[in-house]
mmCIF file of C-alpha atoms in Angstrom:
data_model
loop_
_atom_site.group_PDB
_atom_site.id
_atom_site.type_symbol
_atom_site.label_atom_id
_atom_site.label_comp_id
_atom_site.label_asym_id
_atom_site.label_seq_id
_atom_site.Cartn_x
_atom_site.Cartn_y
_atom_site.Cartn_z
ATOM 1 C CA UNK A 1 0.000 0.000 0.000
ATOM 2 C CA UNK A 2 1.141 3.673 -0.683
ATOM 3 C CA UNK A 3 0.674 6.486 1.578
ATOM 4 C CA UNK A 4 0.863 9.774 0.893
ATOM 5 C CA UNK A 5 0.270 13.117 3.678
ATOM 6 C CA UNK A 6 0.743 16.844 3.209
ATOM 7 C CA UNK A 7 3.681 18.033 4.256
ATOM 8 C CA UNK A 8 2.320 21.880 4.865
ATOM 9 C CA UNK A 9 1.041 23.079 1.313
ATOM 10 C CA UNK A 10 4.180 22.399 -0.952
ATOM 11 C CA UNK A 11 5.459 18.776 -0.042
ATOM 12 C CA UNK A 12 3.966 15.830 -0.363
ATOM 13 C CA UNK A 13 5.109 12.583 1.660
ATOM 14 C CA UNK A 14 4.779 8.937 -0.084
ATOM 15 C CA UNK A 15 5.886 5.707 1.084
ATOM 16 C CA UNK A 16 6.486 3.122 -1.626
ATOM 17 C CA UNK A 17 4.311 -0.164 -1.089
ATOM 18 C CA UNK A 18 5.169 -3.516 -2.684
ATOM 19 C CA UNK A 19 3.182 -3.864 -5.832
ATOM 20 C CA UNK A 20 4.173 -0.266 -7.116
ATOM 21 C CA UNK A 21 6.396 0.026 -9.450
ATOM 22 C CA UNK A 22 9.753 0.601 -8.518
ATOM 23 C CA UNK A 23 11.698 0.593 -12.307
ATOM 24 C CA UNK A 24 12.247 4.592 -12.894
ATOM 25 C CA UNK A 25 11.428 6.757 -9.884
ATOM 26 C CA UNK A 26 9.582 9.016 -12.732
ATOM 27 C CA UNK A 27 6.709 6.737 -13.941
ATOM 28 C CA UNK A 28 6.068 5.394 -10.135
ATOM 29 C CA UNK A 29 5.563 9.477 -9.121
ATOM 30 C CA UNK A 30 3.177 10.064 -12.078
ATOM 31 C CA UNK A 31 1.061 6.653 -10.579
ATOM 32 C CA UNK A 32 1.830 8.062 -7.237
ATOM 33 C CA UNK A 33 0.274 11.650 -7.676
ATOM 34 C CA UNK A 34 -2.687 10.168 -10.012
ATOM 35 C CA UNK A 35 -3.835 8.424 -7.032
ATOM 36 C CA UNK A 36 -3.470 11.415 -4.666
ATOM 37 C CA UNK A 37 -5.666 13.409 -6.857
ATOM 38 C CA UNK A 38 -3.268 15.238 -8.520
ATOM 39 C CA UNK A 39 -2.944 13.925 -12.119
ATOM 40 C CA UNK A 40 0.425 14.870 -13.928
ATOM 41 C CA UNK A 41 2.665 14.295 -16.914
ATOM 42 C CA UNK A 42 6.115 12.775 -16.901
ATOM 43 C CA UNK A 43 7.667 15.352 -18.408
ATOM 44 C CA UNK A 44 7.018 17.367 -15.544
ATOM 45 C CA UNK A 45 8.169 15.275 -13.092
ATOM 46 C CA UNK A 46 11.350 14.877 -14.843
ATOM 47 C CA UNK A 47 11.476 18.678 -14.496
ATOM 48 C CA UNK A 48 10.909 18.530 -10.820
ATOM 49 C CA UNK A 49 13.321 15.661 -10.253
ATOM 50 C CA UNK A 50 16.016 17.698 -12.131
ATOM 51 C CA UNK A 51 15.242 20.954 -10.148
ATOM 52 C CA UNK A 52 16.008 18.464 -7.312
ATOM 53 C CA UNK A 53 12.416 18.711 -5.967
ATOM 54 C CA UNK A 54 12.188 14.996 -5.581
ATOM 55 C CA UNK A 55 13.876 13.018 -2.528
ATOM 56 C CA UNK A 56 13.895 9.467 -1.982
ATOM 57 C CA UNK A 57 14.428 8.910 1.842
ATOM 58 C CA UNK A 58 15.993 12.445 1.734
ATOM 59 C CA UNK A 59 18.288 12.067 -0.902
ATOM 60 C CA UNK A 60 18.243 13.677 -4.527
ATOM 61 C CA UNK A 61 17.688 10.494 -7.199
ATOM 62 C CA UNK A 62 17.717 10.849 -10.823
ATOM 63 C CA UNK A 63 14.152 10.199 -13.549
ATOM 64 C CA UNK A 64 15.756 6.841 -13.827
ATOM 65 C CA UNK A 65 16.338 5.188 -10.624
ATOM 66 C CA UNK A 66 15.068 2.219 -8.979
ATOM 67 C CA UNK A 67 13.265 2.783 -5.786
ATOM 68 C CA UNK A 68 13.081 0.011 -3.145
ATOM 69 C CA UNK A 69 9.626 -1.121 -1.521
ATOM 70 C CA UNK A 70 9.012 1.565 1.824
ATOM 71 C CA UNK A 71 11.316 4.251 0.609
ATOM 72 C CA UNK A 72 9.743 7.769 1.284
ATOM 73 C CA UNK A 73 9.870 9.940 -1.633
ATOM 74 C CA UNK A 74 8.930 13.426 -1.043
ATOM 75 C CA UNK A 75 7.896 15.601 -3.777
ATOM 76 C CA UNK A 76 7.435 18.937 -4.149
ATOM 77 C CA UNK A 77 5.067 19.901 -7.479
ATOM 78 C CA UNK A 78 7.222 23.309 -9.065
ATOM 79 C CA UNK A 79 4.675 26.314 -8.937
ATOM 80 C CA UNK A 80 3.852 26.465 -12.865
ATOM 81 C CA UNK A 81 5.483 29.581 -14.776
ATOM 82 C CA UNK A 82 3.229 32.194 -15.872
ATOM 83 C CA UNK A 83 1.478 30.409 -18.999
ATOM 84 C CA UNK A 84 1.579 31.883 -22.350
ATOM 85 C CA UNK A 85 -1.509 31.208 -23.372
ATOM 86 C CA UNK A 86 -2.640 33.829 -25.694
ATOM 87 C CA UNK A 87 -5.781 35.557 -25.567
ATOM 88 C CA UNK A 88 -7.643 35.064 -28.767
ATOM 89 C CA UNK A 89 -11.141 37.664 -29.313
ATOM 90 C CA UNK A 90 -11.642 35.446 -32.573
ATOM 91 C CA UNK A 91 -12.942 32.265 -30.788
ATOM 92 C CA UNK A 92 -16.528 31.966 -31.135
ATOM 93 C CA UNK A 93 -18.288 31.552 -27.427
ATOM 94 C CA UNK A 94 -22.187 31.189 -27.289
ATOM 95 C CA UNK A 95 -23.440 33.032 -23.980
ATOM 96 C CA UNK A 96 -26.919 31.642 -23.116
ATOM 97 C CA UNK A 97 -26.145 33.667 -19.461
ATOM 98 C CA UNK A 98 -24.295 36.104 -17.404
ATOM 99 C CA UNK A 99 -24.031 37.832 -14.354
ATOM 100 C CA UNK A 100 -21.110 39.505 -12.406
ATOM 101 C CA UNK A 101 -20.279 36.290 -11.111
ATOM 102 C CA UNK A 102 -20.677 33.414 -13.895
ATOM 103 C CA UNK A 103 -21.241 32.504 -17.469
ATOM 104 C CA UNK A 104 -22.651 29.630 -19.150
ATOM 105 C CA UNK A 105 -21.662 28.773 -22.127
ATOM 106 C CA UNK A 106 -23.664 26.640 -25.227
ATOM 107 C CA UNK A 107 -20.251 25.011 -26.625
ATOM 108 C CA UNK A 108 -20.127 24.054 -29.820
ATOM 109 C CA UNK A 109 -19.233 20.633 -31.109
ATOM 110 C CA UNK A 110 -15.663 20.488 -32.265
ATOM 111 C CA UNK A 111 -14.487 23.582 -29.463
ATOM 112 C CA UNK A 112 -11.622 21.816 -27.042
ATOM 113 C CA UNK A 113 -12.010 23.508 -23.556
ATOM 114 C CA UNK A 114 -8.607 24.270 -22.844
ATOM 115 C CA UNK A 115 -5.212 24.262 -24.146
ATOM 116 C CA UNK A 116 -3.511 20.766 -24.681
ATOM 117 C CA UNK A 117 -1.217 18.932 -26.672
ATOM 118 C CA UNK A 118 -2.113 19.441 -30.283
ATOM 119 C CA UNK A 119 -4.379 22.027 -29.064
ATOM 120 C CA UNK A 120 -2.088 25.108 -27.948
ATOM 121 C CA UNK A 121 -4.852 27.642 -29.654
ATOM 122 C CA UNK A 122 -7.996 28.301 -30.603
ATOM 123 C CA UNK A 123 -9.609 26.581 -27.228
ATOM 124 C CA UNK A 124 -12.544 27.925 -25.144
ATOM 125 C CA UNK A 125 -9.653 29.175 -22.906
ATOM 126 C CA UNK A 126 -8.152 31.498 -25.303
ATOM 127 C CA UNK A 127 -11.580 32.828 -26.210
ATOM 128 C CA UNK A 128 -12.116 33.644 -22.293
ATOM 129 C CA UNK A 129 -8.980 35.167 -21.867
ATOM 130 C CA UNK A 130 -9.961 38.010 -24.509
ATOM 131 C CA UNK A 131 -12.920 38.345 -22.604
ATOM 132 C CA UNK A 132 -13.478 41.168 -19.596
ATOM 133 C CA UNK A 133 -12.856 39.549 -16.156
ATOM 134 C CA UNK A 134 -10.342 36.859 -17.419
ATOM 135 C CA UNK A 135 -7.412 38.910 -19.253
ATOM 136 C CA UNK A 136 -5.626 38.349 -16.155
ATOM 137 C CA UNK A 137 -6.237 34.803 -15.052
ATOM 138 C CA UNK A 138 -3.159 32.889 -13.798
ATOM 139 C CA UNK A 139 -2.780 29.387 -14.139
ATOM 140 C CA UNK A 140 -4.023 27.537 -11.140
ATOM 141 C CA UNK A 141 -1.097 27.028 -9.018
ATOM 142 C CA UNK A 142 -2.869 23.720 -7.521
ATOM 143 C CA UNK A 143 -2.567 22.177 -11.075
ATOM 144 C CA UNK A 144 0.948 20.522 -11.818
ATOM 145 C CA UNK A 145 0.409 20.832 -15.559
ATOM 146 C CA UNK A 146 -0.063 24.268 -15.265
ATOM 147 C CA UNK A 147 -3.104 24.280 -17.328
ATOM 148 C CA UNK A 148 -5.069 28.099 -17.869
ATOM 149 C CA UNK A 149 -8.229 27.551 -16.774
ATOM 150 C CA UNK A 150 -9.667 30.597 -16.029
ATOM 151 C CA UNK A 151 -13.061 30.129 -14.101
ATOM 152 C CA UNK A 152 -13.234 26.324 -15.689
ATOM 153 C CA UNK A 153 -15.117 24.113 -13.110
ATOM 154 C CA UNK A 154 -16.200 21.162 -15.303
ATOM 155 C CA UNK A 155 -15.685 20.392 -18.863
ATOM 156 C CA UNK A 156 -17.468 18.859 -22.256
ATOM 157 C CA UNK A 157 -15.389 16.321 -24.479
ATOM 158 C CA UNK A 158 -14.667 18.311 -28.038
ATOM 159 C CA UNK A 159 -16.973 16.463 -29.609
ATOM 160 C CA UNK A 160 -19.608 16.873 -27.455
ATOM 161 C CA UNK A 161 -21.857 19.832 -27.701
ATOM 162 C CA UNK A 162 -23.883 21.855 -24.615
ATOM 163 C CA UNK A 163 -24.548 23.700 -21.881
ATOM 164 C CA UNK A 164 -21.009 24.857 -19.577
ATOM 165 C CA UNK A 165 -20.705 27.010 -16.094
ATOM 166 C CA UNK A 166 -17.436 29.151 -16.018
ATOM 167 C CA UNK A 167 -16.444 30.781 -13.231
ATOM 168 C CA UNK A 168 -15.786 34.878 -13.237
ATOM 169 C CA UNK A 169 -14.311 35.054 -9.681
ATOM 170 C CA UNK A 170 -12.854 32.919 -6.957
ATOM 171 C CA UNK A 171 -15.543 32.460 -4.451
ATOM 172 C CA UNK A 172 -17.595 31.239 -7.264
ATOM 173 C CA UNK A 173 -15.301 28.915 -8.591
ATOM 174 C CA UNK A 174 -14.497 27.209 -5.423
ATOM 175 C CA UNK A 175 -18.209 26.934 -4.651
ATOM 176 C CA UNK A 176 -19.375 25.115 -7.918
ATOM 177 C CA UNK A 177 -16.482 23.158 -7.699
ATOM 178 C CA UNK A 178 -17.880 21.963 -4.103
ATOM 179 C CA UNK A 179 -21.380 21.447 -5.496
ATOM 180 C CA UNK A 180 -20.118 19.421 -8.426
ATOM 181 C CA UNK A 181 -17.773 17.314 -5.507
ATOM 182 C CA UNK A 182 -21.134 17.193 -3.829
ATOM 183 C CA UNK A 183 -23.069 16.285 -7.108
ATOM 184 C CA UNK A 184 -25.133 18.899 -6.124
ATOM 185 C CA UNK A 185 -25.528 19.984 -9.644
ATOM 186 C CA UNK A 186 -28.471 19.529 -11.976
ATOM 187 C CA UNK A 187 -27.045 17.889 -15.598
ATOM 188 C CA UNK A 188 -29.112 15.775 -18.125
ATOM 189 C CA UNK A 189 -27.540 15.099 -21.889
ATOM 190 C CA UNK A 190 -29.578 13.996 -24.881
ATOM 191 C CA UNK A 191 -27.733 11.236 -27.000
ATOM 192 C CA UNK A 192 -28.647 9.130 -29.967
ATOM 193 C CA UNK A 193 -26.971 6.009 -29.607
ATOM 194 C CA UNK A 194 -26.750 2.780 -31.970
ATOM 195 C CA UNK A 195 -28.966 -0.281 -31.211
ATOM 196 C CA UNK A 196 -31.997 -0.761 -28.947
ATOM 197 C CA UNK A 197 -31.546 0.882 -25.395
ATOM 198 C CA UNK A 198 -33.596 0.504 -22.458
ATOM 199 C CA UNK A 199 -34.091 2.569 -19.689
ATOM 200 C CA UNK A 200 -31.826 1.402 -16.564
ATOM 201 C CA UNK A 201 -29.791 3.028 -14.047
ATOM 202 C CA UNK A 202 -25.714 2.149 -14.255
ATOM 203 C CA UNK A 203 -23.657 2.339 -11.418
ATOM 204 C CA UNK A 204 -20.688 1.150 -11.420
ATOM 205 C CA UNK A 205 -16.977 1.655 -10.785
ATOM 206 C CA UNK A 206 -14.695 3.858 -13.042
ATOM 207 C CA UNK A 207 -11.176 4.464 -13.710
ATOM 208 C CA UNK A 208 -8.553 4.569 -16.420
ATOM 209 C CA UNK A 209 -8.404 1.478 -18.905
ATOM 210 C CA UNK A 210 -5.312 -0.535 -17.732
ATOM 211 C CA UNK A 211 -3.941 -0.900 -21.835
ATOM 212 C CA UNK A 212 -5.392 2.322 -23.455
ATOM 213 C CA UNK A 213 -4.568 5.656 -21.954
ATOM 214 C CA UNK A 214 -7.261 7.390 -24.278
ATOM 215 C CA UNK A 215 -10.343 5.143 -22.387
ATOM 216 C CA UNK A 216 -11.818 5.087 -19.714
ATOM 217 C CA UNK A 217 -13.571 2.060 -18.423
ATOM 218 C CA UNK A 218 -16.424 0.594 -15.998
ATOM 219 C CA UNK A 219 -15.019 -3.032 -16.122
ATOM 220 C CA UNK A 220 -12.501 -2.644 -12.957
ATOM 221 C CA UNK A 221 -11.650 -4.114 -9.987
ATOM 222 C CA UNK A 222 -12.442 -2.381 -6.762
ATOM 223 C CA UNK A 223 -8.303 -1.808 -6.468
ATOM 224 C CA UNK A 224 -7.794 -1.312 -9.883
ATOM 225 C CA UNK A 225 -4.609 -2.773 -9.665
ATOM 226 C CA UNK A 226 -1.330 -1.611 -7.936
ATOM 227 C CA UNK A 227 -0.094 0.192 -11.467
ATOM 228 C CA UNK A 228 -3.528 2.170 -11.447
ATOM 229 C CA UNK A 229 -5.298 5.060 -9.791
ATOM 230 C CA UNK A 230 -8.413 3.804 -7.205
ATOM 231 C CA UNK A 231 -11.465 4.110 -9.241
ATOM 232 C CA UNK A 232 -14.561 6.103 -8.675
ATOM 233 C CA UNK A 233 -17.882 5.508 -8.056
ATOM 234 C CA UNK A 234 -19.965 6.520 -11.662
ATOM 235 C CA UNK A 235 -23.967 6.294 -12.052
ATOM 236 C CA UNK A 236 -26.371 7.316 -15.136
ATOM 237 C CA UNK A 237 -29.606 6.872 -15.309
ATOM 238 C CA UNK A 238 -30.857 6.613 -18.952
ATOM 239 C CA UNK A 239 -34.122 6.722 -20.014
ATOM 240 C CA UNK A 240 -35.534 6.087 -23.580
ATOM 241 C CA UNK A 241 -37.058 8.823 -25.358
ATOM 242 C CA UNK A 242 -37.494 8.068 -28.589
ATOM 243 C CA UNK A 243 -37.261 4.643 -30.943
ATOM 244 C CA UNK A 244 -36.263 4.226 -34.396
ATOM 245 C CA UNK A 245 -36.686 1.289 -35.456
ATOM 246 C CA UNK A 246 -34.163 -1.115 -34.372
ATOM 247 C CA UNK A 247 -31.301 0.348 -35.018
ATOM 248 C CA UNK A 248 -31.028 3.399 -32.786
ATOM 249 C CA UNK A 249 -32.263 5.059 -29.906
ATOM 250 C CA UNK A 250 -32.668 8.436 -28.258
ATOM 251 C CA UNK A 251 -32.150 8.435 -24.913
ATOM 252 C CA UNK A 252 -32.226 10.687 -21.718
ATOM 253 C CA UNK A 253 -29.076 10.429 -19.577
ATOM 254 C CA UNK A 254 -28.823 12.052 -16.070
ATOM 255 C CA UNK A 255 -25.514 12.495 -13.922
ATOM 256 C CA UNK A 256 -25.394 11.680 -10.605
ATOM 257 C CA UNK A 257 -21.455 12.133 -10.701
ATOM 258 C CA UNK A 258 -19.313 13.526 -13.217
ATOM 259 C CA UNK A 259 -16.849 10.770 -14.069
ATOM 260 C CA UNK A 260 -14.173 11.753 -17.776
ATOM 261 C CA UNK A 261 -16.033 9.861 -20.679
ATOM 262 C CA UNK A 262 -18.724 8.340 -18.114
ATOM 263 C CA UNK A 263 -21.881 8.467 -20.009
ATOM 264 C CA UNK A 264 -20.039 7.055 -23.106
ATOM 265 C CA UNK A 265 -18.627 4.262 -20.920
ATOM 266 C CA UNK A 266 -21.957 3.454 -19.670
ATOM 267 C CA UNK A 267 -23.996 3.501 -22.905
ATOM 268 C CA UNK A 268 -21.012 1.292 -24.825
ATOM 269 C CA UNK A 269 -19.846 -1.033 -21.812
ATOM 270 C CA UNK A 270 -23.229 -1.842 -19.741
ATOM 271 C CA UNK A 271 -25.719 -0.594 -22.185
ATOM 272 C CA UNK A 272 -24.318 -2.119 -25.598
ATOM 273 C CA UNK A 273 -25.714 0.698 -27.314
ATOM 274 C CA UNK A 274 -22.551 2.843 -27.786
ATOM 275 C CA UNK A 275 -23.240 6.826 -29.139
ATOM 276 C CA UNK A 276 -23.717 7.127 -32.656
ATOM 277 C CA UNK A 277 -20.179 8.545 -34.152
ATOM 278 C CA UNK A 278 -18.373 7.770 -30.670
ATOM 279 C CA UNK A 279 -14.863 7.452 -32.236
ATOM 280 C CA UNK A 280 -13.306 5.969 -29.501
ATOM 281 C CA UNK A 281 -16.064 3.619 -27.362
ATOM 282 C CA UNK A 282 -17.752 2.849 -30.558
ATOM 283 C CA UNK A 283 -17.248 1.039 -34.091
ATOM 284 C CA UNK A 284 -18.317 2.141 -37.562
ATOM 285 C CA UNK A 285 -22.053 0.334 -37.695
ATOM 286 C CA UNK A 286 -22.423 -2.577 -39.977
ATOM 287 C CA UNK A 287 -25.368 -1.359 -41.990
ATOM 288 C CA UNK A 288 -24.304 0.821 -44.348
ATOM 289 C CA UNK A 289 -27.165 3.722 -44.370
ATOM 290 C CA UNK A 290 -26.694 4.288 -40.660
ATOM 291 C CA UNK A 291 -22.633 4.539 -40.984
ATOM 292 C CA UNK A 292 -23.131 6.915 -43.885
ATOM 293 C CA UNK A 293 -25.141 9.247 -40.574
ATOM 294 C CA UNK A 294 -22.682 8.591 -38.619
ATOM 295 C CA UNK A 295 -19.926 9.569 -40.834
ATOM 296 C CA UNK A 296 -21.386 12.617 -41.835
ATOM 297 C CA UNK A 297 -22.291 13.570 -38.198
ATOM 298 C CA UNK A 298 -18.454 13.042 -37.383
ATOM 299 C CA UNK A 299 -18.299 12.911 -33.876
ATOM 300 C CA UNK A 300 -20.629 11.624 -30.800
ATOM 301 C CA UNK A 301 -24.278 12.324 -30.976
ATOM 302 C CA UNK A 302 -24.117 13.726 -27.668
ATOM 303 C CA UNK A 303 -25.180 16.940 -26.210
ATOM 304 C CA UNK A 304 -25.554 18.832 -22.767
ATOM 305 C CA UNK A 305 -29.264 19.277 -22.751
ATOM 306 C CA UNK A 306 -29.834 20.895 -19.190
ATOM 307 C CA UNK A 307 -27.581 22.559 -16.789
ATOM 308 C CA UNK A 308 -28.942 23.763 -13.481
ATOM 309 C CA UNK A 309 -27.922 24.435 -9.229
ATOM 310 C CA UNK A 310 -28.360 26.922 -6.478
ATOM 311 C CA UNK A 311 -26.179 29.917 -7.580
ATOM 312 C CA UNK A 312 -23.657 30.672 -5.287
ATOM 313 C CA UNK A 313 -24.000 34.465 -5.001
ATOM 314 C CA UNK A 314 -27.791 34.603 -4.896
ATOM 315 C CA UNK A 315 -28.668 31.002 -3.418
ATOM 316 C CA UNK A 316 -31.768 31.073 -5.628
ATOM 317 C CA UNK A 317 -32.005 27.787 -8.151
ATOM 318 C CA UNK A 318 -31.105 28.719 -11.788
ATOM 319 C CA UNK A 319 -31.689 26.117 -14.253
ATOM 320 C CA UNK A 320 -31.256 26.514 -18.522
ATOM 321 C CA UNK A 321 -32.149 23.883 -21.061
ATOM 322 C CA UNK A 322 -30.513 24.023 -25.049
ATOM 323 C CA UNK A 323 -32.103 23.041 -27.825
ATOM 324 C CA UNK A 324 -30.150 19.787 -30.076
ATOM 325 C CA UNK A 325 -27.378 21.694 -32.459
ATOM 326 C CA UNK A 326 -28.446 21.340 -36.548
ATOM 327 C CA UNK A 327 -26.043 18.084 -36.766
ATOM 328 C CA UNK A 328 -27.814 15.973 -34.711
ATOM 329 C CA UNK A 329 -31.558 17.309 -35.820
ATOM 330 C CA UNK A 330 -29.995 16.346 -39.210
ATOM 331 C CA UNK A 331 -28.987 13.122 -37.933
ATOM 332 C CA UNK A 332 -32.268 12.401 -36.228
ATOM 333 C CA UNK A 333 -34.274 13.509 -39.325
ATOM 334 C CA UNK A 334 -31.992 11.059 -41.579
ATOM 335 C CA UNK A 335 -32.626 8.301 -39.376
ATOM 336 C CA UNK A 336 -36.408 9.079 -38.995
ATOM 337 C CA UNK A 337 -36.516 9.060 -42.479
ATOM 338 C CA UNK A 338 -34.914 5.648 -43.094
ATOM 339 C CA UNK A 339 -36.927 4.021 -40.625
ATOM 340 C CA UNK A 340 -39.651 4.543 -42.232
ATOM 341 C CA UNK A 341 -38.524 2.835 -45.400
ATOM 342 C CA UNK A 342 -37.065 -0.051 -43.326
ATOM 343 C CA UNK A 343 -34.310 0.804 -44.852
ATOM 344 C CA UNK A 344 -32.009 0.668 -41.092
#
């Protein structure tokens, strides 16, 4: 077993158990800090281990030590530099709201949320940052990426279209984060997925997929492992709205919790019935008019319906609901169509 405690607000304690591994001290800190919460990139560490911010029983190692089973390593994550991250007035941001205090947000299909690799511009981030009230946003110091995410409390996939909160100040920030921690927040998506669903409730475990860094899966043990982070608790309920023929469904999904990729886990894992144009929990479908939609939709019919909580500077409930973008009402309408010529 590994345990890790706080060492005032800069170090962080860990004592090596026997089923980590112990190869390179660089990959077992990455595993180390995913677990405590505080997900990271090797190349980071390796800075930190260089900067000689890393001990191992109070020694400086190097990225590509061994470390023996109960060694302490202390870490201490490097504050991130100022980011560059440039503010850029030319990204497109539908405002459905705002106040002094928050925004929400109708994103687009296709709009990444913040800056990544292969993704340095043109995110949701750099349209915020050209935006009163966030010129000046820092990167959050808690982060060891030192991702820019000015006011950014949850997030959509890129392909995935709907309704998003952003933050304009701190005390807001820090008290939708809470309600989301407390899933105290109101969140229903509309999907069209292929194959017959039913309506069930999934609740499951959650965590990384042990082969493929890119997936996320429900089928894990309640350790996950000693090389993986402790999964999370993850239930949707689903309901069926609408039937078309047999091959695809409509369907209601509300969040209880907020897992990365959980309704797409659930519908394509437990529900068989992955989301139409899912590129990575689904498969091209077999009949040919219904991958010709899917292709054409090109990405997952998915889309944050209905956003809604107590507002954290009024305390009054506030609640909005968006209508399904043109490329899945043209995907519905397609399907529809075929349907009735028993053509799917």
């Amino acid at each position: 077993m590994t345990n890790a405690t706080a060492a005032g607000a800069e170090a962080l304690h860990f004592q090596v158990g026997d089923g980590d591994p112990r190869d390179r001290l660089d990959k077992l800190i990455v595993l180390l800090l995913e677990r405590a919460g505080l997900a990271t990139s090797r190349a980071a560490v390796q800075r930190w281990i260089a900067a000689g911010r890393v001990l191992v029983d109070g020694e400086p190692a190097r990225a590509s030590v061994a470390v023996r089973s109960g060694a302490i390593v202390e870490v201490r994550p490097e504050a991130p530099p100022p980011s560059a991250t440039a503010a850029d007035p030319d990204v497109a941001i539908p405002v459905v709201y705002e106040d002094e205090h928050l925004l929400v947000i109708d994103k687009p299909a296709g709009l990444v949320v913040h800056p990544a690799r292969g993704h340095a511009s043109g995110t949701l981030v750099n349209g915020l940052l050209a935006l009163p009230g966030f010129a000046l946003a820092p990167a959050d110091p808690r982060d060891p990426m030192g991702h820019v995410r000015p006011g950014i409390v949850h997030r959509l996939d890129r392909g995935t279209s709907g309704l998003l909160v952003v933050a304009k100040d701190e005390p807001t920030r820090e008290a939708l984060k809470e309600r989301f921690a407390r899933h105290a927040i109101e969140r229903e998506y509309t999907a069209i997925v292929a194959g017959e669903a039913r309506d069930a409730t999934y609740d499951t475990l959650h965590a990384r997929h042990p082969t493929d860094r890119l997936r996320f899966t429900s089928w894990v043990r309640g350790d996950a492992g000693a090389h993986a982070a402790a999964p999370r608790r993850a239930v949707t309920h689903v309901r069926v709205t609408e039937r078309i023929g047999d091959a695809a469904t409509v369907v209601a999904c509300s969040l209880e919790t907020g897992r990365t990729h959980q309704i797409r886990v659930h519908l394509a894992e437990r529900s068989r019935t992955p989301v139409l144009g899912d590129p990575l929990y689904g498969k091209p479908p077999k009949k040919p008019a219904l991958r010709a939609i899917a292709e054409e939709l090109g990405r997952q019919a998915l889309h944050a319906r209905v956003l809604g909580f107590i507002h954290p500077a009024t305390q009054r409930p506030v609640r909005w609901e968006s209508a399904l973008p043109a490329d899945m009402r043209r995907a519905l309408d397609q399907l529809r169509g075929l349907a009735t010529r028993s053509s799917i």
